[in-house]
């Protein structure tokens, strides 16, 4: 499963739509759309700046949710990536009811696996994608298996978005092996995939990848994004 | 004040990246071992006494009392080494860092007090130390920046957002995610993910214990205990001595800033709503689009959009009454204490004092304890600037 992260509503609604279409056109399996929050503690400077620009331009989380809903008819799988407060303060049940049927899951970087029940118990009914990391233990994978999500999001680096992963490090390879031995879910490698080479390596060791920072860097220029996405497809 | 598996009622929790969860678990285990060990606690208390200067006195401020018509006592945390209560927590966590076998600490700082206290403890225990500080706070609190550097810490100015405490905490969390293997995040207040709120409150409980002993030795308890609240550490410190005495009214004083309009203050408990911010579910100043609101206070240690989860719980339970005073009231209280008692208070602590002075009618004839959490020499730049603006 190959996926692309885009900062929702960035740099403006029209350009965002073109970027969305470029991801669809290039045959990616899923798209991850960021809903902006102004304390993005898991994001590196590129994505954090895009989020700040989006908010400064007056775009709200509700606007981005509308944009996502307007793509309901596209067959590409859609995930929302946002911070816990956006969903909590919007209303967990309300967010869930609004987006149900349109998105396949949510990725919440400041909602660790053990806190997810708080959302489910409050009426949140969309799969919350579990995280696996270099620090994950077998007991953590057992908890992840209880999730209804199709995928597990593996963060192969100690760092924030935009950090470089080393897909040849024994630590990373051992960890992915341990995770895949303990789950039937698809293990998606997030953080650190930049080039076609990275993408190839990620597909060799996991079930898929997602590219964030390198896509967001090109979001102001949909043609450049398109060329970049094509380059990722060269196998 | 113990949590129920990391929660105080609905508040608290661990809202941080998954990568940090094993580190928080290790920290909690280490903290339980440390706080349950007689040897560790003896060592901690010895440093608090010989090094930090505990116990601190409770001073009867006769001149203010006479002028305002109530009996004012000050818990003199300003007399501690490094000039504020913060040293209790940094010695505790630095010992804990050593106990965990880690060699590097990072910390956020707003007014610079926690940064100086962290740099001090790091120097004492031979730890590498990096302090994140909003670049606006760097400008406002230059004496503390210089002290941190003298003590051997690296001070990293943070240029994101409003360039204050929130941004310094975000930068610290990002550093911690990256360096979690060898680094302890020495968080400076009762906020953040579990176990920080409980642990930081534990290290500060000594303030309340000493104050309680002082009054019990004299056969009465204060009618009011007043503390300023930014993240909430000094307030939790002193409240813990009195929470079990319903006859003692507890007051938390937030920064009312320029006005009670959005972006003009940091009165989180007075004006905020429930939200998830920097590790915990608690009250939060946020706008209708679920974004963290801008904050302002004349005091660099109080301008925080969040608040420790214990305080949210204590507000809802009604045990503590949270109100705010504005910048001008805090500044007036600063000058009043300086001139009447010869004590220069921190602008943070001036908020607690200002609540007492502006409620003199309600307090008439009462025994009132204010936690004087820090001294004010760090604020002289701000005071000079205010004086210039008034001229």
Coordinates of C-alpha atoms in Angstrom, one line a residue, chain B residues 112-353:
Chain B
X112 CA 13.8 31.3 33.0
X113 CA 13.4 30.2 36.6
X114 CA 13.0 26.6 35.7
X115 CA 15.8 26.8 33.2
X116 CA 18.2 28.2 35.8
X117 CA 17.0 25.7 38.4
X118 CA 17.6 22.9 35.8
X119 CA 21.0 24.2 34.7
X120 CA 21.9 24.4 38.4
X121 CA 20.9 20.8 39.2
X122 CA 22.6 19.6 36.0
X123 CA 25.8 21.3 37.0
X124 CA 25.6 19.8 40.5
X125 CA 25.0 16.3 39.2
X126 CA 27.2 16.4 36.1
X127 CA 24.5 16.2 33.5
X128 CA 24.6 17.6 30.0
X129 CA 21.8 20.3 29.8
X130 CA 19.9 22.0 27.0
X131 CA 17.2 24.5 27.7
X132 CA 14.5 25.5 25.2
X133 CA 13.2 29.0 25.7
X134 CA 10.9 31.0 23.5
X135 CA 12.9 33.8 21.8
X136 CA 10.5 36.5 23.1
X137 CA 11.2 35.1 26.7
X138 CA 14.9 35.2 25.9
X139 CA 14.6 38.9 25.3
X140 CA 12.4 39.5 28.3
X141 CA 14.5 37.5 30.8
X142 CA 18.1 38.1 29.7
X143 CA 19.7 37.8 33.3
X144 CA 18.4 34.3 33.6
X145 CA 19.7 33.4 30.1
X146 CA 23.1 34.6 31.1
X147 CA 22.9 32.5 34.3
X148 CA 22.0 29.4 32.5
X149 CA 25.0 29.8 30.2
X150 CA 27.3 30.4 33.1
X151 CA 26.1 27.2 34.6
X152 CA 27.1 25.3 31.5
X153 CA 23.7 24.9 29.9
X154 CA 23.1 25.3 26.2
X155 CA 20.2 27.8 25.7
X156 CA 18.2 27.2 22.5
X157 CA 15.9 30.1 21.5
X158 CA 12.6 28.9 19.9
X159 CA 11.3 31.0 17.1
X160 CA 8.0 29.2 16.5
X161 CA 4.6 30.5 17.3
X162 CA 4.4 33.3 19.9
X163 CA 8.0 32.4 20.9
X164 CA 7.0 31.8 24.6
X165 CA 6.5 28.8 26.9
X166 CA 4.1 26.7 24.7
X167 CA 6.7 26.8 21.9
X168 CA 9.5 25.9 24.3
X169 CA 7.5 22.9 25.5
X170 CA 6.8 21.8 21.9
X171 CA 10.5 22.1 21.0
X172 CA 11.4 20.0 24.1
X173 CA 8.9 17.3 23.2
X174 CA 10.4 17.1 19.7
X175 CA 13.9 16.9 21.2
X176 CA 12.8 14.2 23.6
X177 CA 11.2 12.1 20.8
X178 CA 14.5 12.3 18.9
X179 CA 16.8 11.6 21.9
X180 CA 14.6 9.5 24.2
X181 CA 17.3 6.8 24.7
X182 CA 19.8 8.9 26.7
X183 CA 17.8 12.0 27.6
X184 CA 15.4 12.8 30.4
X185 CA 12.9 15.6 29.8
X186 CA 13.0 17.6 33.1
X187 CA 9.5 19.1 32.8
X188 CA 9.1 22.2 35.0
X189 CA 5.5 22.2 36.0
X190 CA 2.6 19.9 37.0
X191 CA 1.4 19.7 33.3
X192 CA 2.3 17.3 30.5
X193 CA 1.7 13.6 30.3
X194 CA 1.5 11.2 33.3
X195 CA 3.6 10.7 35.5
X196 CA 4.8 14.4 35.3
X197 CA 1.9 16.1 37.0
X198 CA 2.0 13.7 39.9
X199 CA 5.7 13.5 40.2
X200 CA 6.3 17.3 40.0
X201 CA 3.6 17.8 42.6
X202 CA 5.4 15.2 44.8
X203 CA 8.7 17.0 44.6
X204 CA 7.0 20.3 45.6
X205 CA 4.9 18.9 48.4
X206 CA 7.6 20.0 50.9
X207 CA 6.4 23.6 50.6
X208 CA 2.9 22.7 51.9
X209 CA 4.3 20.4 54.5
X210 CA 6.5 23.1 56.0
X211 CA 3.7 25.7 55.9
X212 CA 1.3 23.4 57.6
X213 CA 3.9 22.5 60.3
X214 CA 4.5 26.2 60.9
X215 CA 0.9 27.0 61.6
X216 CA 0.2 23.8 63.6
X217 CA 3.1 24.8 65.8
X218 CA 1.2 28.0 66.6
X219 CA -2.1 26.3 67.2
X220 CA -4.1 27.6 64.2
X221 CA -4.4 27.3 60.5
X222 CA -4.6 30.1 57.9
X223 CA -8.1 31.0 56.7
X224 CA -6.8 31.5 53.1
X225 CA -3.9 30.1 51.2
X226 CA -3.2 31.9 47.9
X227 CA -0.9 31.0 45.1
X228 CA -0.4 32.1 41.5
X229 CA -1.1 29.6 38.8
X230 CA 0.6 29.4 35.4
X231 CA 1.2 25.7 34.8
X232 CA 0.5 25.3 38.5
X233 CA 3.5 23.9 40.3
X234 CA 4.0 26.3 43.2
X235 CA 0.3 26.2 43.8
X236 CA 0.2 22.4 44.0
X237 CA 3.2 22.6 46.3
X238 CA 1.5 24.7 48.9
X239 CA -2.1 23.4 48.4
X240 CA -1.0 19.8 49.3
X241 CA -0.4 20.9 52.8
X242 CA -4.0 22.1 53.2
X243 CA -6.2 20.1 50.8
X244 CA -7.5 18.0 53.7
X245 CA -8.6 21.0 55.8
X246 CA -11.9 22.2 54.4
X247 CA -11.8 25.2 56.7
X248 CA -8.8 26.5 54.8
X249 CA -9.9 28.4 51.6
X250 CA -7.6 27.8 48.7
X251 CA -7.3 30.5 46.0
X252 CA -5.5 30.1 42.6
X253 CA -4.7 33.3 40.9
X254 CA -4.3 33.3 37.1
X255 CA -2.9 36.0 34.8
X256 CA -5.7 38.4 33.8
X257 CA -3.2 40.1 31.5
X258 CA -4.4 43.3 29.6
X259 CA -8.0 42.2 29.5
X260 CA -10.2 39.2 29.7
X261 CA -10.6 39.2 25.9
X262 CA -9.2 36.4 23.7
X263 CA -5.4 36.6 23.4
X264 CA -5.0 39.2 26.2
X265 CA -4.6 36.9 29.2
X266 CA -3.7 33.4 30.4
X267 CA -6.7 32.8 32.6
X268 CA -7.1 29.2 31.5
X269 CA -9.3 27.9 34.3
X270 CA -11.4 31.1 34.4
X271 CA -12.0 31.3 30.6
X272 CA -10.9 28.0 29.1
X273 CA -12.7 24.8 28.0
X274 CA -11.7 21.1 28.1
X275 CA -9.0 20.3 25.6
X276 CA -6.0 18.1 24.9
X277 CA -2.7 20.0 24.9
X278 CA 0.9 19.1 25.3
X279 CA 0.4 15.7 26.9
X280 CA -2.7 16.1 29.0
X281 CA -6.5 16.6 28.9
X282 CA -7.2 19.6 31.0
X283 CA -8.7 23.1 30.7
X284 CA -7.3 24.9 27.7
X285 CA -7.6 28.4 26.2
X286 CA -8.8 27.6 22.7
X287 CA -10.8 29.2 19.9
X288 CA -13.9 27.9 18.2
X289 CA -11.8 26.2 15.6
X290 CA -10.1 24.0 18.3
X291 CA -6.8 26.0 18.0
X292 CA -4.7 26.9 21.0
X293 CA -5.3 30.6 21.7
X294 CA -2.6 33.2 22.0
X295 CA -1.9 34.3 25.6
X296 CA -0.4 37.3 27.3
X297 CA 0.8 38.2 30.7
X298 CA 3.3 40.8 32.0
X299 CA 4.8 37.8 33.8
X300 CA 6.8 35.4 31.6
X301 CA 6.1 32.5 34.0
X302 CA 2.3 32.6 33.8
X303 CA 1.6 33.0 30.1
X304 CA 0.6 29.4 29.3
X305 CA -2.6 28.3 27.5
X306 CA -2.8 25.0 29.4
X307 CA -2.9 24.1 33.1
X308 CA -1.9 21.0 35.2
X309 CA -4.7 18.4 35.3
X310 CA -4.9 18.5 39.1
X311 CA -6.0 22.1 38.9
X312 CA -8.8 21.3 36.4
X313 CA -10.0 18.6 38.8
X314 CA -9.7 20.9 41.9
X315 CA -11.7 23.6 40.0
X316 CA -14.5 21.3 39.1
X317 CA -14.6 19.8 42.6
X318 CA -14.9 23.3 44.0
X319 CA -12.0 22.7 46.4
X320 CA -10.0 25.6 45.0
X321 CA -11.4 28.9 43.8
X322 CA -9.6 30.2 40.7
X323 CA -9.7 33.8 39.8
X324 CA -7.5 36.3 37.9
X325 CA -5.8 39.6 38.5
X326 CA -4.6 41.8 35.6
X327 CA -1.1 43.1 34.8
X328 CA -1.6 46.4 36.5
X329 CA -2.9 44.9 39.7
X330 CA 0.1 42.6 39.8
X331 CA 2.5 45.4 39.1
X332 CA 1.0 47.5 41.9
X333 CA 1.3 44.6 44.3
X334 CA 5.0 44.2 43.2
X335 CA 5.7 47.8 44.2
X336 CA 3.7 47.6 47.4
X337 CA 5.6 44.6 48.8
X338 CA 8.9 46.0 47.7
X339 CA 8.3 49.4 49.5
X340 CA 6.4 48.2 52.5
X341 CA 8.4 45.0 53.4
X342 CA 11.7 45.3 51.5
X343 CA 11.0 42.1 49.6
X344 CA 11.1 42.2 45.8
X345 CA 8.7 39.5 44.6
X346 CA 8.6 37.8 41.2
X347 CA 5.9 39.1 38.9
X348 CA 4.3 35.6 39.0
X349 CA 4.1 35.7 42.8
X350 CA 2.9 39.3 42.7
X351 CA -0.3 38.0 41.1
X352 CA -1.1 36.0 44.3
X353 CA -0.3 38.9 46.4

